[in-house]
Amino acid sequence: MYRLFSKIPRGLDPVSSIFNQHVTSAGTALVKQAEDVASNKKADKKDVVGLQDQIFVRKVIKLHDKYLAYVNDCFMNHTLFHKALKEAFEVFCNKGVGGSSSAELLATFCDNILKKGGSEKLSDEAIEDTLEKVVKLLAYISDKDLFAEFYRKRLARRLLFDKSANYEQERSILTKLKQQCGWEFTSKMERMVTDLTLAKENQTNFEEYLGNNPNANPGIDLTVTVLTTGFWPSYRSFDLNLPVEMVKCVEVFKEFYQTKTKHRKLTWIYSLGTCNITGKFEPKTMELIVTTYQASALLLFNSSDRLSYQEIMTQLNLTDDDVVRLLHSLSCAKYKILNKEPNTKIISPTDFFEFNSKFTDKMRRIKIPLPPVDEKKKVIEDVDRDRRYAIDASIVRIMKSRRVLGHQQLVMECVEQLGHMFKPDFKAIKKRIEDLITRDYLERDGDNPNLFRYLV
């Protein structure tokens, strides 16, 4: 039966076309349903919207399972119906939902499965099966580079803050992604996982160094994670004015690191640091789990009873945005470690702050989070920048091999080269061509302006 079908594909064309329309209609209905939920005023809370995003991806996976079973069982695994299924899913899988792209939704879905305490409570076998299906869905996404950047950001947070539930599962999905998208797609992610293993070895060596050198005592317990620039997402680095208690820690680790290598420079990313500090309040002494920024601000009150917003900003050497975030978390959020004057919910440059000695809580150990920062804009900007570089490299490769080429053919070859990661916009390619001309990589033909020559 299968051979008979493969010999007369024309007879299957109408059937596969109807199948394509049916799948497209079902998928589009899912997207519309998710959009309606996202736009519903009752679902304006982030956790509710996030849960709906998880449900949406689950429904898309279920839909894919359903129609893939039809292709395999009812249509004898025929290539014509695989093609129809692929084209249908490409239509609705590249539509955004509630302001989020499908690439972001898939990356967030994976993060929720792989991190500790995620809403998806699955067995190891179920996780493995789900990740396999997510990677299959990724094949239909045109902006694979956007997925990669969102996924890398979330992988970094899982690794750096010990949020990953299982390192074997982290490696497993990277293997699946490599098989689907190629080694370049996962090379940085794989090095991140390896980097963290090396960082743990480095920490062990540091602890041995401290044990063998009693004079090199940082005074407090210190854990440093050394990462390799280039593999990890870029993070802002400010010259935070560390409290005296922390300055010695940094100096001791620098001395240790110089015993290992003198050719590498350490750049401290204080925005990723965490601290456990002891707060001596009148009701009881409590342990506070805070960020390095928050700890630096709180330690200022060891030597001052009352500080203004401007004094805190000057002493810490942080930007207005960072000072507002950390002071809001310490004086206006759930745990009011600082008293603010005036007692409002908005941080202003004219505010004053005092240590709240009467603060108490039923727990003896509390974590004080910073308000989250929306990283979506930064991710999209990074991807757009990388796309410009990728288009430039593609154009130069093509022109270097062809030497002379027409505009239309150059654009089409560029789209074909980059299509496995993203669909470059024709206007973007034209803009990059003009830029390469101004930088003397290409020149227009004197007689035909639509003809380009490669300049050696």
mmCIF file of C-alpha atoms in Angstrom, residues 5-305:
data_model
loop_
_atom_site.group_PDB
_atom_site.id
_atom_site.type_symbol
_atom_site.label_atom_id
_atom_site.label_comp_id
_atom_site.label_asym_id
_atom_site.label_seq_id
_atom_site.Cartn_x
_atom_site.Cartn_y
_atom_site.Cartn_z
ATOM 1 C CA PHE A 5 0.838 5.753 -2.599
ATOM 2 C CA SER A 6 4.413 6.796 -3.242
ATOM 3 C CA LYS A 7 3.957 6.156 -6.976
ATOM 4 C CA ILE A 8 0.870 8.337 -7.364
ATOM 5 C CA PRO A 9 1.454 11.425 -5.175
ATOM 6 C CA ARG A 10 -0.915 13.458 -7.352
ATOM 7 C CA GLY A 11 -3.834 11.470 -6.016
ATOM 8 C CA LEU A 12 -2.765 12.396 -2.492
ATOM 9 C CA ASP A 13 -2.302 16.110 -3.150
ATOM 10 C CA PRO A 14 -5.941 17.084 -2.422
ATOM 11 C CA VAL A 15 -5.998 14.917 0.713
ATOM 12 C CA SER A 16 -2.737 16.334 2.044
ATOM 13 C CA SER A 17 -3.975 19.848 1.281
ATOM 14 C CA ILE A 18 -7.147 19.259 3.307
ATOM 15 C CA PHE A 19 -5.026 17.740 6.089
ATOM 16 C CA ASN A 20 -2.784 20.838 6.041
ATOM 17 C CA GLN A 21 -5.792 23.163 6.276
ATOM 18 C CA HIS A 22 -7.284 21.140 9.123
ATOM 19 C CA VAL A 23 -4.034 21.204 11.164
ATOM 20 C CA THR A 24 -3.520 24.920 10.457
ATOM 21 C CA SER A 25 -7.070 25.682 11.575
ATOM 22 C CA ALA A 26 -6.667 23.686 14.809
ATOM 23 C CA GLY A 27 -3.343 25.358 15.611
ATOM 24 C CA THR A 28 -4.616 28.846 14.829
ATOM 25 C CA ALA A 29 -7.576 28.242 17.132
ATOM 26 C CA LEU A 30 -5.141 27.374 19.952
ATOM 27 C CA VAL A 31 -3.201 30.598 19.365
ATOM 28 C CA LYS A 32 -6.396 32.676 19.381
ATOM 29 C CA GLN A 33 -7.557 31.007 22.582
ATOM 30 C CA ALA A 34 -4.208 31.778 24.250
ATOM 31 C CA GLU A 35 -4.364 35.384 23.002
ATOM 32 C CA ASP A 36 -7.843 35.796 24.491
ATOM 33 C CA VAL A 37 -6.601 34.564 27.871
ATOM 34 C CA ALA A 38 -3.528 36.830 27.738
ATOM 35 C CA SER A 39 -5.625 39.896 26.945
ATOM 36 C CA ASN A 40 -8.204 39.126 29.623
ATOM 37 C CA LYS A 41 -7.992 41.748 32.361
ATOM 38 C CA LYS A 42 -8.533 39.055 34.961
ATOM 39 C CA ALA A 43 -5.246 37.455 33.899
ATOM 40 C CA ASP A 44 -3.091 40.507 34.464
ATOM 41 C CA LYS A 45 -1.017 38.849 37.164
ATOM 42 C CA LYS A 46 2.354 37.603 35.970
ATOM 43 C CA ASP A 47 2.060 34.168 37.580
ATOM 44 C CA VAL A 48 -1.366 33.605 35.993
ATOM 45 C CA VAL A 49 -0.137 34.641 32.548
ATOM 46 C CA GLY A 50 2.985 32.504 32.984
ATOM 47 C CA LEU A 51 0.868 29.471 33.864
ATOM 48 C CA GLN A 52 -1.284 30.060 30.771
ATOM 49 C CA ASP A 53 1.870 30.150 28.632
ATOM 50 C CA GLN A 54 2.866 26.750 30.034
ATOM 51 C CA ILE A 55 -0.614 25.391 29.294
ATOM 52 C CA PHE A 56 -0.458 26.758 25.738
ATOM 53 C CA VAL A 57 2.841 25.002 24.972
ATOM 54 C CA ARG A 58 1.438 21.790 26.463
ATOM 55 C CA LYS A 59 -1.580 22.048 24.166
ATOM 56 C CA VAL A 60 0.649 22.588 21.118
ATOM 57 C CA ILE A 61 2.691 19.487 22.057
ATOM 58 C CA LYS A 62 -0.519 17.488 22.445
ATOM 59 C CA LEU A 63 -1.765 18.768 19.069
ATOM 60 C CA HIS A 64 1.505 17.736 17.419
ATOM 61 C CA ASP A 65 1.318 14.261 18.965
ATOM 62 C CA LYS A 66 -2.232 13.865 17.680
ATOM 63 C CA TYR A 67 -1.560 14.791 14.056
ATOM 64 C CA LEU A 68 1.820 13.084 13.918
ATOM 65 C CA ALA A 69 0.022 9.872 14.926
ATOM 66 C CA TYR A 70 -2.390 10.433 12.020
ATOM 67 C CA VAL A 71 0.527 10.815 9.611
ATOM 68 C CA ASN A 72 2.250 7.681 10.883
ATOM 69 C CA ASP A 73 -0.782 5.446 11.315
ATOM 70 C CA CYS A 74 -3.430 6.654 8.865
ATOM 71 C CA PHE A 75 -1.262 7.959 6.047
ATOM 72 C CA MET A 76 1.427 5.276 6.116
ATOM 73 C CA ASN A 77 4.142 7.744 7.189
ATOM 74 C CA HIS A 78 4.003 9.313 3.717
ATOM 75 C CA THR A 79 6.422 12.190 3.073
ATOM 76 C CA LEU A 80 3.646 14.277 1.505
ATOM 77 C CA PHE A 81 1.748 14.350 4.805
ATOM 78 C CA HIS A 82 4.911 15.002 6.822
ATOM 79 C CA LYS A 83 5.423 18.018 4.561
ATOM 80 C CA ALA A 84 1.804 19.127 5.069
ATOM 81 C CA LEU A 85 2.185 18.778 8.861
ATOM 82 C CA LYS A 86 5.433 20.767 8.825
ATOM 83 C CA GLU A 87 3.986 23.592 6.749
ATOM 84 C CA ALA A 88 0.879 23.807 8.951
ATOM 85 C CA PHE A 89 2.856 24.005 12.204
ATOM 86 C CA GLU A 90 5.219 26.590 10.709
ATOM 87 C CA VAL A 91 2.207 28.849 10.109
ATOM 88 C CA PHE A 92 0.917 29.081 13.674
ATOM 89 C CA CYS A 93 4.069 28.210 15.629
ATOM 90 C CA ASN A 94 5.642 31.472 14.471
ATOM 91 C CA LYS A 95 2.777 33.598 15.772
ATOM 92 C CA GLY A 96 3.338 35.369 19.060
ATOM 93 C CA VAL A 97 1.045 34.981 22.055
ATOM 94 C CA GLY A 98 0.368 37.839 24.487
ATOM 95 C CA GLY A 99 3.368 39.844 23.348
ATOM 96 C CA SER A 100 5.746 36.875 23.604
ATOM 97 C CA SER A 101 7.254 35.079 20.631
ATOM 98 C CA SER A 102 7.008 31.301 20.293
ATOM 99 C CA ALA A 103 10.794 31.158 20.728
ATOM 100 C CA GLU A 104 10.506 32.801 24.157
ATOM 101 C CA LEU A 105 7.560 30.613 25.171
ATOM 102 C CA LEU A 106 9.476 27.422 24.344
ATOM 103 C CA ALA A 107 12.575 28.615 26.234
ATOM 104 C CA THR A 108 10.445 29.510 29.276
ATOM 105 C CA PHE A 109 8.664 26.153 29.080
ATOM 106 C CA CYS A 110 12.009 24.311 29.132
ATOM 107 C CA ASP A 111 13.199 26.449 32.054
ATOM 108 C CA ASN A 112 10.107 25.562 34.064
ATOM 109 C CA ILE A 113 10.716 21.861 33.493
ATOM 110 C CA LEU A 114 14.449 21.914 34.233
ATOM 111 C CA LYS A 115 14.607 24.210 37.268
ATOM 112 C CA LYS A 116 14.012 23.282 40.883
ATOM 113 C CA GLY A 117 10.540 24.034 42.120
ATOM 114 C CA GLY A 118 8.995 24.435 38.667
ATOM 115 C CA SER A 119 5.257 23.972 38.246
ATOM 116 C CA GLU A 120 5.794 20.893 36.064
ATOM 117 C CA LYS A 121 6.142 17.931 38.458
ATOM 118 C CA LEU A 122 7.262 15.131 36.136
ATOM 119 C CA SER A 123 9.201 11.910 36.393
ATOM 120 C CA ASP A 124 12.635 11.685 34.749
ATOM 121 C CA GLU A 125 11.159 9.663 31.877
ATOM 122 C CA ALA A 126 8.347 12.190 31.360
ATOM 123 C CA ILE A 127 10.837 15.083 31.376
ATOM 124 C CA GLU A 128 13.001 13.337 28.805
ATOM 125 C CA ASP A 129 9.973 12.671 26.583
ATOM 126 C CA THR A 130 8.702 16.255 26.917
ATOM 127 C CA LEU A 131 12.088 17.766 26.069
ATOM 128 C CA GLU A 132 12.256 15.557 22.985
ATOM 129 C CA LYS A 133 8.894 16.942 21.851
ATOM 130 C CA VAL A 134 9.914 20.551 22.552
ATOM 131 C CA VAL A 135 12.970 20.149 20.330
ATOM 132 C CA LYS A 136 10.706 18.799 17.575
ATOM 133 C CA LEU A 137 8.538 21.917 17.890
ATOM 134 C CA LEU A 138 11.664 24.083 17.662
ATOM 135 C CA ALA A 139 12.170 22.746 14.126
ATOM 136 C CA TYR A 140 9.082 24.747 13.098
ATOM 137 C CA ILE A 141 10.307 28.010 14.667
ATOM 138 C CA SER A 142 11.992 30.399 12.245
ATOM 139 C CA ASP A 143 13.728 32.498 14.950
ATOM 140 C CA LYS A 144 15.883 29.724 16.372
ATOM 141 C CA ASP A 145 18.587 32.232 17.323
ATOM 142 C CA LEU A 146 16.047 34.050 19.515
ATOM 143 C CA PHE A 147 15.179 30.777 21.263
ATOM 144 C CA ALA A 148 18.897 30.117 21.785
ATOM 145 C CA GLU A 149 19.454 33.491 23.482
ATOM 146 C CA PHE A 150 16.389 33.233 25.723
ATOM 147 C CA TYR A 151 17.334 29.648 26.597
ATOM 148 C CA ARG A 152 20.957 30.642 27.327
ATOM 149 C CA LYS A 153 19.810 33.417 29.686
ATOM 150 C CA ARG A 154 17.644 31.019 31.640
ATOM 151 C CA LEU A 155 20.284 28.284 31.634
ATOM 152 C CA ALA A 156 22.751 30.781 33.103
ATOM 153 C CA ARG A 157 20.400 31.580 35.984
ATOM 154 C CA ARG A 158 19.779 27.888 36.664
ATOM 155 C CA LEU A 159 23.502 27.174 36.760
ATOM 156 C CA LEU A 160 24.692 30.248 38.660
ATOM 157 C CA PHE A 161 21.987 30.183 41.342
ATOM 158 C CA ASP A 162 21.910 26.393 41.746
ATOM 159 C CA LYS A 163 18.364 26.212 40.388
ATOM 160 C CA SER A 164 18.946 23.291 38.029
ATOM 161 C CA ALA A 165 17.105 20.169 39.141
ATOM 162 C CA ASN A 166 19.286 17.694 37.255
ATOM 163 C CA TYR A 167 22.553 18.287 35.371
ATOM 164 C CA GLU A 168 22.104 15.125 33.321
ATOM 165 C CA GLN A 169 18.840 16.486 31.958
ATOM 166 C CA GLU A 170 20.590 19.782 31.153
ATOM 167 C CA ARG A 171 23.154 17.897 29.105
ATOM 168 C CA SER A 172 20.470 15.693 27.553
ATOM 169 C CA ILE A 173 18.492 18.580 26.049
ATOM 170 C CA LEU A 174 21.713 20.180 24.781
ATOM 171 C CA THR A 175 22.472 16.934 22.959
ATOM 172 C CA LYS A 176 18.985 16.976 21.429
ATOM 173 C CA LEU A 177 19.365 20.622 20.399
ATOM 174 C CA LYS A 178 22.752 19.886 18.844
ATOM 175 C CA GLN A 179 21.278 17.040 16.784
ATOM 176 C CA GLN A 180 18.425 19.289 15.652
ATOM 177 C CA CYS A 181 20.260 22.583 15.024
ATOM 178 C CA GLY A 182 23.990 21.782 14.766
ATOM 179 C CA TRP A 183 26.991 22.121 17.074
ATOM 180 C CA GLU A 184 27.270 25.914 16.706
ATOM 181 C CA PHE A 185 23.792 26.272 18.183
ATOM 182 C CA THR A 186 24.783 24.685 21.507
ATOM 183 C CA SER A 187 28.541 25.323 21.678
ATOM 184 C CA LYS A 188 28.279 28.242 24.134
ATOM 185 C CA MET A 189 25.668 26.455 26.256
ATOM 186 C CA GLU A 190 27.802 23.329 26.532
ATOM 187 C CA ARG A 191 30.802 25.431 27.546
ATOM 188 C CA MET A 192 28.660 27.081 30.230
ATOM 189 C CA VAL A 193 27.917 23.701 31.808
ATOM 190 C CA THR A 194 31.594 22.743 31.560
ATOM 191 C CA ASP A 195 32.607 26.151 32.927
ATOM 192 C CA LEU A 196 30.574 25.626 36.058
ATOM 193 C CA THR A 197 32.255 22.256 36.687
ATOM 194 C CA LEU A 198 35.661 23.934 36.372
ATOM 195 C CA ALA A 199 34.500 26.748 38.668
ATOM 196 C CA LYS A 200 33.651 24.224 41.391
ATOM 197 C CA GLU A 201 37.139 22.722 41.067
ATOM 198 C CA ASN A 202 38.565 26.236 41.293
ATOM 199 C CA GLN A 203 36.595 26.859 44.499
ATOM 200 C CA THR A 204 37.981 23.651 46.004
ATOM 201 C CA ASN A 205 41.516 24.815 45.168
ATOM 202 C CA PHE A 206 40.763 28.199 46.745
ATOM 203 C CA GLU A 207 39.624 26.560 49.971
ATOM 204 C CA GLU A 208 42.837 24.469 50.020
ATOM 205 C CA TYR A 209 44.843 27.663 49.452
ATOM 206 C CA LEU A 210 43.168 29.304 52.459
ATOM 207 C CA GLY A 211 43.868 26.230 54.571
ATOM 208 C CA ASN A 212 47.569 26.313 53.666
ATOM 209 C CA ASN A 213 47.909 30.095 54.098
ATOM 210 C CA PRO A 214 46.532 31.211 57.495
ATOM 211 C CA ASN A 215 47.497 34.845 56.773
ATOM 212 C CA ALA A 216 45.245 34.883 53.693
ATOM 213 C CA ASN A 217 42.041 34.849 55.713
ATOM 214 C CA PRO A 218 39.153 36.755 54.088
ATOM 215 C CA GLY A 219 37.365 36.927 57.431
ATOM 216 C CA ILE A 220 34.086 35.570 56.068
ATOM 217 C CA ASP A 221 33.095 32.521 54.052
ATOM 218 C CA LEU A 222 33.644 33.285 50.372
ATOM 219 C CA THR A 223 32.588 31.384 47.256
ATOM 220 C CA VAL A 224 33.696 32.710 43.869
ATOM 221 C CA THR A 225 32.462 31.341 40.535
ATOM 222 C CA VAL A 226 34.983 32.089 37.778
ATOM 223 C CA LEU A 227 33.381 32.133 34.329
ATOM 224 C CA THR A 228 34.858 32.452 30.838
ATOM 225 C CA THR A 229 33.932 35.632 28.982
ATOM 226 C CA GLY A 230 32.272 34.908 25.652
ATOM 227 C CA PHE A 231 30.356 31.778 26.621
ATOM 228 C CA TRP A 232 27.987 33.388 29.111
ATOM 229 C CA PRO A 233 25.386 36.097 28.511
ATOM 230 C CA SER A 234 26.740 39.613 28.951
ATOM 231 C CA TYR A 235 26.107 41.189 32.340
ATOM 232 C CA ARG A 236 26.487 44.766 33.461
ATOM 233 C CA SER A 237 29.580 45.366 35.547
ATOM 234 C CA PHE A 238 29.800 48.406 37.808
ATOM 235 C CA ASP A 239 32.595 49.554 40.086
ATOM 236 C CA LEU A 240 30.495 49.041 43.187
ATOM 237 C CA ASN A 241 32.105 50.577 46.265
ATOM 238 C CA LEU A 242 32.285 47.453 48.382
ATOM 239 C CA PRO A 243 32.089 47.645 52.169
ATOM 240 C CA VAL A 244 35.387 47.149 53.991
ATOM 241 C CA GLU A 245 34.287 43.653 55.017
ATOM 242 C CA MET A 246 34.047 42.613 51.364
ATOM 243 C CA VAL A 247 37.121 44.411 50.005
ATOM 244 C CA LYS A 248 39.457 42.040 51.838
ATOM 245 C CA CYS A 249 37.628 39.036 50.343
ATOM 246 C CA VAL A 250 38.210 40.328 46.837
ATOM 247 C CA GLU A 251 41.896 41.004 47.493
ATOM 248 C CA VAL A 252 42.480 37.535 48.983
ATOM 249 C CA PHE A 253 40.880 35.831 45.986
ATOM 250 C CA LYS A 254 42.902 37.973 43.548
ATOM 251 C CA GLU A 255 46.117 36.870 45.281
ATOM 252 C CA PHE A 256 45.040 33.233 45.015
ATOM 253 C CA TYR A 257 44.077 33.570 41.350
ATOM 254 C CA GLN A 258 47.428 35.143 40.470
ATOM 255 C CA THR A 259 49.161 32.034 41.796
ATOM 256 C CA LYS A 260 47.324 30.078 39.069
ATOM 257 C CA THR A 261 47.623 32.494 36.154
ATOM 258 C CA LYS A 262 49.022 35.973 35.600
ATOM 259 C CA HIS A 263 47.591 36.419 32.115
ATOM 260 C CA ARG A 264 43.882 36.561 32.903
ATOM 261 C CA LYS A 265 41.941 39.519 34.188
ATOM 262 C CA LEU A 266 39.127 39.119 36.692
ATOM 263 C CA THR A 267 36.032 41.255 36.151
ATOM 264 C CA TRP A 268 33.703 41.136 39.137
ATOM 265 C CA ILE A 269 29.980 40.895 38.358
ATOM 266 C CA TYR A 270 28.538 42.073 41.675
ATOM 267 C CA SER A 271 25.002 42.156 40.264
ATOM 268 C CA LEU A 272 24.987 38.325 40.309
ATOM 269 C CA GLY A 273 26.359 37.971 43.828
ATOM 270 C CA THR A 274 24.452 36.857 46.914
ATOM 271 C CA CYS A 275 25.270 37.308 50.612
ATOM 272 C CA ASN A 276 24.081 35.845 53.894
ATOM 273 C CA ILE A 277 24.270 38.529 56.566
ATOM 274 C CA THR A 278 23.196 38.608 60.210
ATOM 275 C CA GLY A 279 20.686 41.268 61.242
ATOM 276 C CA LYS A 280 20.619 42.067 64.958
ATOM 277 C CA PHE A 281 17.086 43.307 65.573
ATOM 278 C CA GLU A 282 15.589 44.040 69.015
ATOM 279 C CA PRO A 283 13.065 41.153 68.910
ATOM 280 C CA LYS A 284 15.648 38.618 67.702
ATOM 281 C CA THR A 285 18.708 38.061 65.516
ATOM 282 C CA MET A 286 17.901 36.904 61.977
ATOM 283 C CA GLU A 287 19.779 35.701 58.925
ATOM 284 C CA LEU A 288 19.089 37.693 55.750
ATOM 285 C CA ILE A 289 19.754 36.259 52.289
ATOM 286 C CA VAL A 290 20.329 39.239 50.020
ATOM 287 C CA THR A 291 22.172 40.308 46.876
ATOM 288 C CA THR A 292 25.618 41.896 47.012
ATOM 289 C CA TYR A 293 24.018 45.278 46.224
ATOM 290 C CA GLN A 294 21.521 44.907 49.071
ATOM 291 C CA ALA A 295 24.216 43.731 51.497
ATOM 292 C CA SER A 296 26.428 46.698 50.592
ATOM 293 C CA ALA A 297 23.544 49.092 51.283
ATOM 294 C CA LEU A 298 22.638 47.474 54.623
ATOM 295 C CA LEU A 299 26.247 47.462 55.841
ATOM 296 C CA LEU A 300 26.339 51.256 55.435
ATOM 297 C CA PHE A 301 24.022 51.431 58.455
ATOM 298 C CA ASN A 302 26.666 49.862 60.687
ATOM 299 C CA SER A 303 28.335 53.271 60.799
ATOM 300 C CA SER A 304 25.353 55.594 60.190
ATOM 301 C CA ASP A 305 21.952 55.741 61.856
#
